[in-house]
Amino acid sequence: MDGSGSAPLALLKDYSRLEIRIPQNDQERDDLRRAILWICGQSETENFGICADDQSSAEAALGQYLQALDYDGAIAMEEQTIQGPVYLKCQSQSLRFYVASYEGSYRGVLISCQTEDEALAGTYGYFPLDLFAD
């Protein structure tokens, strides 16, 4: 992957469009994982937004992304359980999340990167829920 950041940034932007793009093979999945690790390594904090068919799928995806990004703190879990499709939001600073019902059709992970570098700051995704699954 390009050390300057232009290739990872271009790849992330290609996945950040109205039409959801799905990696078609292992190489594309690996490239996307590396690009996400790179952009998150450049940012001070991230917010994760996860749209999933149910709360347990959203929580599993969040755990996988946080583990891949070396967040090793305990996630502050919600005590409520939402039935049906959900939107889960988590802030990397506090590792707290909230979850709400979601009626949209998108499924996947959005990552909003906060950094002083305006070229990198922004929201990327939707990325596959299982991108960082074992």
mmCIF file with all atom_site columns, C-alpha atoms in Angstrom:
data_model
loop_
_atom_site.group_PDB
_atom_site.id
_atom_site.type_symbol
_atom_site.label_atom_id
_atom_site.label_alt_id
_atom_site.label_comp_id
_atom_site.label_asym_id
_atom_site.label_entity_id
_atom_site.label_seq_id
_atom_site.pdbx_PDB_ins_code
_atom_site.Cartn_x
_atom_site.Cartn_y
_atom_site.Cartn_z
_atom_site.occupancy
_atom_site.B_iso_or_equiv
_atom_site.pdbx_formal_charge
_atom_site.auth_seq_id
_atom_site.auth_comp_id
_atom_site.auth_asym_id
_atom_site.auth_atom_id
_atom_site.pdbx_PDB_model_num
ATOM 1   C CA . MET A 1 1   ? 0.000   0.000   0.000  1.00 0.00 ? 1   MET A CA 1
ATOM 2   C CA . ASP A 1 2   ? 1.210   3.507   -0.844 1.00 0.00 ? 2   ASP A CA 1
ATOM 3   C CA . GLY A 1 3   ? 3.014   5.074   2.130  1.00 0.00 ? 3   GLY A CA 1
ATOM 4   C CA . SER A 1 4   ? 1.932   8.595   1.158  1.00 0.00 ? 4   SER A CA 1
ATOM 5   C CA . GLY A 1 5   ? -1.693  7.863   1.848  1.00 0.00 ? 5   GLY A CA 1
ATOM 6   C CA . SER A 1 6   ? -3.010  8.698   -1.604 1.00 0.00 ? 6   SER A CA 1
ATOM 7   C CA . ALA A 1 7   ? -3.812  5.075   -2.529 1.00 0.00 ? 7   ALA A CA 1
ATOM 8   C CA . PRO A 1 8   ? -5.502  4.167   0.806  1.00 0.00 ? 8   PRO A CA 1
ATOM 9   C CA . LEU A 1 9   ? -7.488  7.404   0.762  1.00 0.00 ? 9   LEU A CA 1
ATOM 10  C CA . ALA A 1 10  ? -8.618  6.826   -2.828 1.00 0.00 ? 10  ALA A CA 1
ATOM 11  C CA . LEU A 1 11  ? -9.703  3.280   -1.954 1.00 0.00 ? 11  LEU A CA 1
ATOM 12  C CA . LEU A 1 12  ? -11.668 4.452   1.093  1.00 0.00 ? 12  LEU A CA 1
ATOM 13  C CA . LYS A 1 13  ? -13.407 7.129   -0.947 1.00 0.00 ? 13  LYS A CA 1
ATOM 14  C CA . ASP A 1 14  ? -14.290 4.525   -3.581 1.00 0.00 ? 14  ASP A CA 1
ATOM 15  C CA . TYR A 1 15  ? -16.126 2.544   -0.878 1.00 0.00 ? 15  TYR A CA 1
ATOM 16  C CA . SER A 1 16  ? -17.839 5.734   0.351  1.00 0.00 ? 16  SER A CA 1
ATOM 17  C CA . ARG A 1 17  ? -20.547 6.309   -2.199 1.00 0.00 ? 17  ARG A CA 1
ATOM 18  C CA . LEU A 1 18  ? -24.293 5.924   -2.429 1.00 0.00 ? 18  LEU A CA 1
ATOM 19  C CA . GLU A 1 19  ? -23.983 2.527   -4.103 1.00 0.00 ? 19  GLU A CA 1
ATOM 20  C CA . ILE A 1 20  ? -22.493 0.104   -1.620 1.00 0.00 ? 20  ILE A CA 1
ATOM 21  C CA . ARG A 1 21  ? -19.328 -1.551  -2.894 1.00 0.00 ? 21  ARG A CA 1
ATOM 22  C CA . ILE A 1 22  ? -18.527 -5.066  -1.679 1.00 0.00 ? 22  ILE A CA 1
ATOM 23  C CA . PRO A 1 23  ? -14.972 -6.485  -1.844 1.00 0.00 ? 23  PRO A CA 1
ATOM 24  C CA . GLN A 1 24  ? -15.018 -9.195  -4.513 1.00 0.00 ? 24  GLN A CA 1
ATOM 25  C CA . ASN A 1 25  ? -12.062 -11.285 -3.371 1.00 0.00 ? 25  ASN A CA 1
ATOM 26  C CA . ASP A 1 26  ? -9.518  -11.772 -0.582 1.00 0.00 ? 26  ASP A CA 1
ATOM 27  C CA . GLN A 1 27  ? -7.086  -9.238  -2.065 1.00 0.00 ? 27  GLN A CA 1
ATOM 28  C CA . GLU A 1 28  ? -9.756  -6.514  -2.124 1.00 0.00 ? 28  GLU A CA 1
ATOM 29  C CA . ARG A 1 29  ? -10.734 -7.368  1.481  1.00 0.00 ? 29  ARG A CA 1
ATOM 30  C CA . ASP A 1 30  ? -7.079  -7.177  2.576  1.00 0.00 ? 30  ASP A CA 1
ATOM 31  C CA . ASP A 1 31  ? -6.558  -3.863  0.759  1.00 0.00 ? 31  ASP A CA 1
ATOM 32  C CA . LEU A 1 32  ? -9.671  -2.419  2.383  1.00 0.00 ? 32  LEU A CA 1
ATOM 33  C CA . ARG A 1 33  ? -8.629  -3.624  5.852  1.00 0.00 ? 33  ARG A CA 1
ATOM 34  C CA . ARG A 1 34  ? -5.198  -2.015  5.418  1.00 0.00 ? 34  ARG A CA 1
ATOM 35  C CA . ALA A 1 35  ? -6.755  1.235   4.199  1.00 0.00 ? 35  ALA A CA 1
ATOM 36  C CA . ILE A 1 36  ? -9.084  1.376   7.227  1.00 0.00 ? 36  ILE A CA 1
ATOM 37  C CA . LEU A 1 37  ? -6.188  0.677   9.597  1.00 0.00 ? 37  LEU A CA 1
ATOM 38  C CA . TRP A 1 38  ? -4.195  3.410   7.862  1.00 0.00 ? 38  TRP A CA 1
ATOM 39  C CA . ILE A 1 39  ? -6.902  6.110   8.005  1.00 0.00 ? 39  ILE A CA 1
ATOM 40  C CA . CYS A 1 40  ? -7.720  5.337   11.628 1.00 0.00 ? 40  CYS A CA 1
ATOM 41  C CA . GLY A 1 41  ? -4.020  5.513   12.423 1.00 0.00 ? 41  GLY A CA 1
ATOM 42  C CA . GLN A 1 42  ? -3.993  9.053   11.002 1.00 0.00 ? 42  GLN A CA 1
ATOM 43  C CA . SER A 1 43  ? -6.989  10.268  13.013 1.00 0.00 ? 43  SER A CA 1
ATOM 44  C CA . GLU A 1 44  ? -7.214  11.363  16.624 1.00 0.00 ? 44  GLU A CA 1
ATOM 45  C CA . THR A 1 45  ? -10.608 9.740   17.233 1.00 0.00 ? 45  THR A CA 1
ATOM 46  C CA . GLU A 1 46  ? -13.227 7.794   15.325 1.00 0.00 ? 46  GLU A CA 1
ATOM 47  C CA . ASN A 1 47  ? -16.958 7.377   15.542 1.00 0.00 ? 47  ASN A CA 1
ATOM 48  C CA . PHE A 1 48  ? -18.433 4.133   14.292 1.00 0.00 ? 48  PHE A CA 1
ATOM 49  C CA . GLY A 1 49  ? -21.947 3.910   12.900 1.00 0.00 ? 49  GLY A CA 1
ATOM 50  C CA . ILE A 1 50  ? -23.228 0.416   12.266 1.00 0.00 ? 50  ILE A CA 1
ATOM 51  C CA . CYS A 1 51  ? -26.429 -0.498  10.456 1.00 0.00 ? 51  CYS A CA 1
ATOM 52  C CA . ALA A 1 52  ? -27.341 -4.141  10.914 1.00 0.00 ? 52  ALA A CA 1
ATOM 53  C CA . ASP A 1 53  ? -30.278 -6.544  10.817 1.00 0.00 ? 53  ASP A CA 1
ATOM 54  C CA . ASP A 1 54  ? -30.193 -6.934  14.597 1.00 0.00 ? 54  ASP A CA 1
ATOM 55  C CA . GLN A 1 55  ? -28.421 -5.687  17.702 1.00 0.00 ? 55  GLN A CA 1
ATOM 56  C CA . SER A 1 56  ? -26.246 -8.754  18.200 1.00 0.00 ? 56  SER A CA 1
ATOM 57  C CA . SER A 1 57  ? -24.872 -8.473  14.640 1.00 0.00 ? 57  SER A CA 1
ATOM 58  C CA . ALA A 1 58  ? -24.143 -4.770  15.174 1.00 0.00 ? 58  ALA A CA 1
ATOM 59  C CA . GLU A 1 59  ? -22.377 -5.446  18.478 1.00 0.00 ? 59  GLU A CA 1
ATOM 60  C CA . ALA A 1 60  ? -20.333 -8.274  16.926 1.00 0.00 ? 60  ALA A CA 1
ATOM 61  C CA . ALA A 1 61  ? -19.217 -6.042  14.042 1.00 0.00 ? 61  ALA A CA 1
ATOM 62  C CA . LEU A 1 62  ? -18.305 -3.249  16.454 1.00 0.00 ? 62  LEU A CA 1
ATOM 63  C CA . GLY A 1 63  ? -16.222 -5.644  18.548 1.00 0.00 ? 63  GLY A CA 1
ATOM 64  C CA . GLN A 1 64  ? -14.375 -6.930  15.469 1.00 0.00 ? 64  GLN A CA 1
ATOM 65  C CA . TYR A 1 65  ? -13.576 -3.440  14.164 1.00 0.00 ? 65  TYR A CA 1
ATOM 66  C CA . LEU A 1 66  ? -12.451 -2.202  17.586 1.00 0.00 ? 66  LEU A CA 1
ATOM 67  C CA . GLN A 1 67  ? -10.240 -5.252  18.082 1.00 0.00 ? 67  GLN A CA 1
ATOM 68  C CA . ALA A 1 68  ? -8.665  -4.794  14.636 1.00 0.00 ? 68  ALA A CA 1
ATOM 69  C CA . LEU A 1 69  ? -7.949  -1.159  15.509 1.00 0.00 ? 69  LEU A CA 1
ATOM 70  C CA . ASP A 1 70  ? -6.329  -2.165  18.829 1.00 0.00 ? 70  ASP A CA 1
ATOM 71  C CA . TYR A 1 71  ? -9.000  -0.724  21.111 1.00 0.00 ? 71  TYR A CA 1
ATOM 72  C CA . ASP A 1 72  ? -8.697  -3.024  24.069 1.00 0.00 ? 72  ASP A CA 1
ATOM 73  C CA . GLY A 1 73  ? -10.935 -1.303  26.603 1.00 0.00 ? 73  GLY A CA 1
ATOM 74  C CA . ALA A 1 74  ? -14.297 -2.619  27.689 1.00 0.00 ? 74  ALA A CA 1
ATOM 75  C CA . ILE A 1 75  ? -17.219 -1.415  25.630 1.00 0.00 ? 75  ILE A CA 1
ATOM 76  C CA . ALA A 1 76  ? -19.888 0.348   27.706 1.00 0.00 ? 76  ALA A CA 1
ATOM 77  C CA . MET A 1 77  ? -22.892 -1.763  26.749 1.00 0.00 ? 77  MET A CA 1
ATOM 78  C CA . GLU A 1 78  ? -26.485 -0.606  26.585 1.00 0.00 ? 78  GLU A CA 1
ATOM 79  C CA . GLU A 1 79  ? -28.835 -2.474  28.846 1.00 0.00 ? 79  GLU A CA 1
ATOM 80  C CA . GLN A 1 80  ? -31.705 -2.277  26.401 1.00 0.00 ? 80  GLN A CA 1
ATOM 81  C CA . THR A 1 81  ? -32.210 -4.662  23.540 1.00 0.00 ? 81  THR A CA 1
ATOM 82  C CA . ILE A 1 82  ? -33.773 -3.412  20.322 1.00 0.00 ? 82  ILE A CA 1
ATOM 83  C CA . GLN A 1 83  ? -35.679 -5.906  18.200 1.00 0.00 ? 83  GLN A CA 1
ATOM 84  C CA . GLY A 1 84  ? -35.196 -5.811  14.440 1.00 0.00 ? 84  GLY A CA 1
ATOM 85  C CA . PRO A 1 85  ? -32.794 -3.659  12.394 1.00 0.00 ? 85  PRO A CA 1
ATOM 86  C CA . VAL A 1 86  ? -30.627 -1.251  14.387 1.00 0.00 ? 86  VAL A CA 1
ATOM 87  C CA . TYR A 1 87  ? -28.252 1.664   14.101 1.00 0.00 ? 87  TYR A CA 1
ATOM 88  C CA . LEU A 1 88  ? -25.429 1.498   16.641 1.00 0.00 ? 88  LEU A CA 1
ATOM 89  C CA . LYS A 1 89  ? -23.077 4.421   17.233 1.00 0.00 ? 89  LYS A CA 1
ATOM 90  C CA . CYS A 1 90  ? -19.832 4.200   19.208 1.00 0.00 ? 90  CYS A CA 1
ATOM 91  C CA . GLN A 1 91  ? -17.236 6.852   20.045 1.00 0.00 ? 91  GLN A CA 1
ATOM 92  C CA . SER A 1 92  ? -13.650 5.634   20.240 1.00 0.00 ? 92  SER A CA 1
ATOM 93  C CA . GLN A 1 93  ? -12.753 8.025   23.083 1.00 0.00 ? 93  GLN A CA 1
ATOM 94  C CA . SER A 1 94  ? -15.273 6.653   25.558 1.00 0.00 ? 94  SER A CA 1
ATOM 95  C CA . LEU A 1 95  ? -16.067 3.278   23.960 1.00 0.00 ? 95  LEU A CA 1
ATOM 96  C CA . ARG A 1 96  ? -19.673 4.024   24.864 1.00 0.00 ? 96  ARG A CA 1
ATOM 97  C CA . PHE A 1 97  ? -22.397 3.283   22.403 1.00 0.00 ? 97  PHE A CA 1
ATOM 98  C CA . TYR A 1 98  ? -26.075 3.778   21.912 1.00 0.00 ? 98  TYR A CA 1
ATOM 99  C CA . VAL A 1 99  ? -28.417 1.780   19.766 1.00 0.00 ? 99  VAL A CA 1
ATOM 100 C CA . ALA A 1 100 ? -31.727 2.676   18.149 1.00 0.00 ? 100 ALA A CA 1
ATOM 101 C CA . SER A 1 101 ? -34.191 1.154   15.714 1.00 0.00 ? 101 SER A CA 1
ATOM 102 C CA . TYR A 1 102 ? -33.253 1.669   12.088 1.00 0.00 ? 102 TYR A CA 1
ATOM 103 C CA . GLU A 1 103 ? -35.605 1.575   9.126  1.00 0.00 ? 103 GLU A CA 1
ATOM 104 C CA . GLY A 1 104 ? -33.094 2.192   6.327  1.00 0.00 ? 104 GLY A CA 1
ATOM 105 C CA . SER A 1 105 ? -31.912 -0.387  3.832  1.00 0.00 ? 105 SER A CA 1
ATOM 106 C CA . TYR A 1 106 ? -28.140 0.083   4.223  1.00 0.00 ? 106 TYR A CA 1
ATOM 107 C CA . ARG A 1 107 ? -26.164 -2.532  6.114  1.00 0.00 ? 107 ARG A CA 1
ATOM 108 C CA . GLY A 1 108 ? -22.553 -1.967  7.054  1.00 0.00 ? 108 GLY A CA 1
ATOM 109 C CA . VAL A 1 109 ? -20.090 0.122   9.029  1.00 0.00 ? 109 VAL A CA 1
ATOM 110 C CA . LEU A 1 110 ? -19.440 3.842   8.698  1.00 0.00 ? 110 LEU A CA 1
ATOM 111 C CA . ILE A 1 111 ? -16.276 5.272   10.211 1.00 0.00 ? 111 ILE A CA 1
ATOM 112 C CA . SER A 1 112 ? -16.078 8.995   10.872 1.00 0.00 ? 112 SER A CA 1
ATOM 113 C CA . CYS A 1 113 ? -12.481 10.094  11.382 1.00 0.00 ? 113 CYS A CA 1
ATOM 114 C CA . GLN A 1 114 ? -11.677 13.252  13.313 1.00 0.00 ? 114 GLN A CA 1
ATOM 115 C CA . THR A 1 115 ? -8.313  14.800  12.544 1.00 0.00 ? 115 THR A CA 1
ATOM 116 C CA . GLU A 1 116 ? -6.892  18.248  11.985 1.00 0.00 ? 116 GLU A CA 1
ATOM 117 C CA . ASP A 1 117 ? -5.847  17.171  8.486  1.00 0.00 ? 117 ASP A CA 1
ATOM 118 C CA . GLU A 1 118 ? -8.844  18.298  6.437  1.00 0.00 ? 118 GLU A CA 1
ATOM 119 C CA . ALA A 1 119 ? -7.849  16.032  3.552  1.00 0.00 ? 119 ALA A CA 1
ATOM 120 C CA . LEU A 1 120 ? -8.342  12.975  5.788  1.00 0.00 ? 120 LEU A CA 1
ATOM 121 C CA . ALA A 1 121 ? -11.171 14.046  8.097  1.00 0.00 ? 121 ALA A CA 1
ATOM 122 C CA . GLY A 1 122 ? -14.510 12.662  7.051  1.00 0.00 ? 122 GLY A CA 1
ATOM 123 C CA . THR A 1 123 ? -16.884 9.733   7.054  1.00 0.00 ? 123 THR A CA 1
ATOM 124 C CA . TYR A 1 124 ? -15.992 6.584   5.144  1.00 0.00 ? 124 TYR A CA 1
ATOM 125 C CA . GLY A 1 125 ? -18.097 3.541   4.290  1.00 0.00 ? 125 GLY A CA 1
ATOM 126 C CA . TYR A 1 126 ? -20.349 1.600   4.308  1.00 0.00 ? 126 TYR A CA 1
ATOM 127 C CA . PHE A 1 127 ? -17.891 -1.224  4.906  1.00 0.00 ? 127 PHE A CA 1
ATOM 128 C CA . PRO A 1 128 ? -18.879 -4.892  5.302  1.00 0.00 ? 128 PRO A CA 1
ATOM 129 C CA . LEU A 1 129 ? -20.041 -5.879  8.777  1.00 0.00 ? 129 LEU A CA 1
ATOM 130 C CA . ASP A 1 130 ? -17.779 -8.946  8.695  1.00 0.00 ? 130 ASP A CA 1
ATOM 131 C CA . LEU A 1 131 ? -14.690 -7.303  7.193  1.00 0.00 ? 131 LEU A CA 1
ATOM 132 C CA . PHE A 1 132 ? -12.599 -8.021  10.308 1.00 0.00 ? 132 PHE A CA 1
ATOM 133 C CA . ALA A 1 133 ? -14.231 -11.336 11.247 1.00 0.00 ? 133 ALA A CA 1
ATOM 134 C CA . ASP A 1 134 ? -11.792 -14.146 11.996 1.00 0.00 ? 134 ASP A CA 1
#
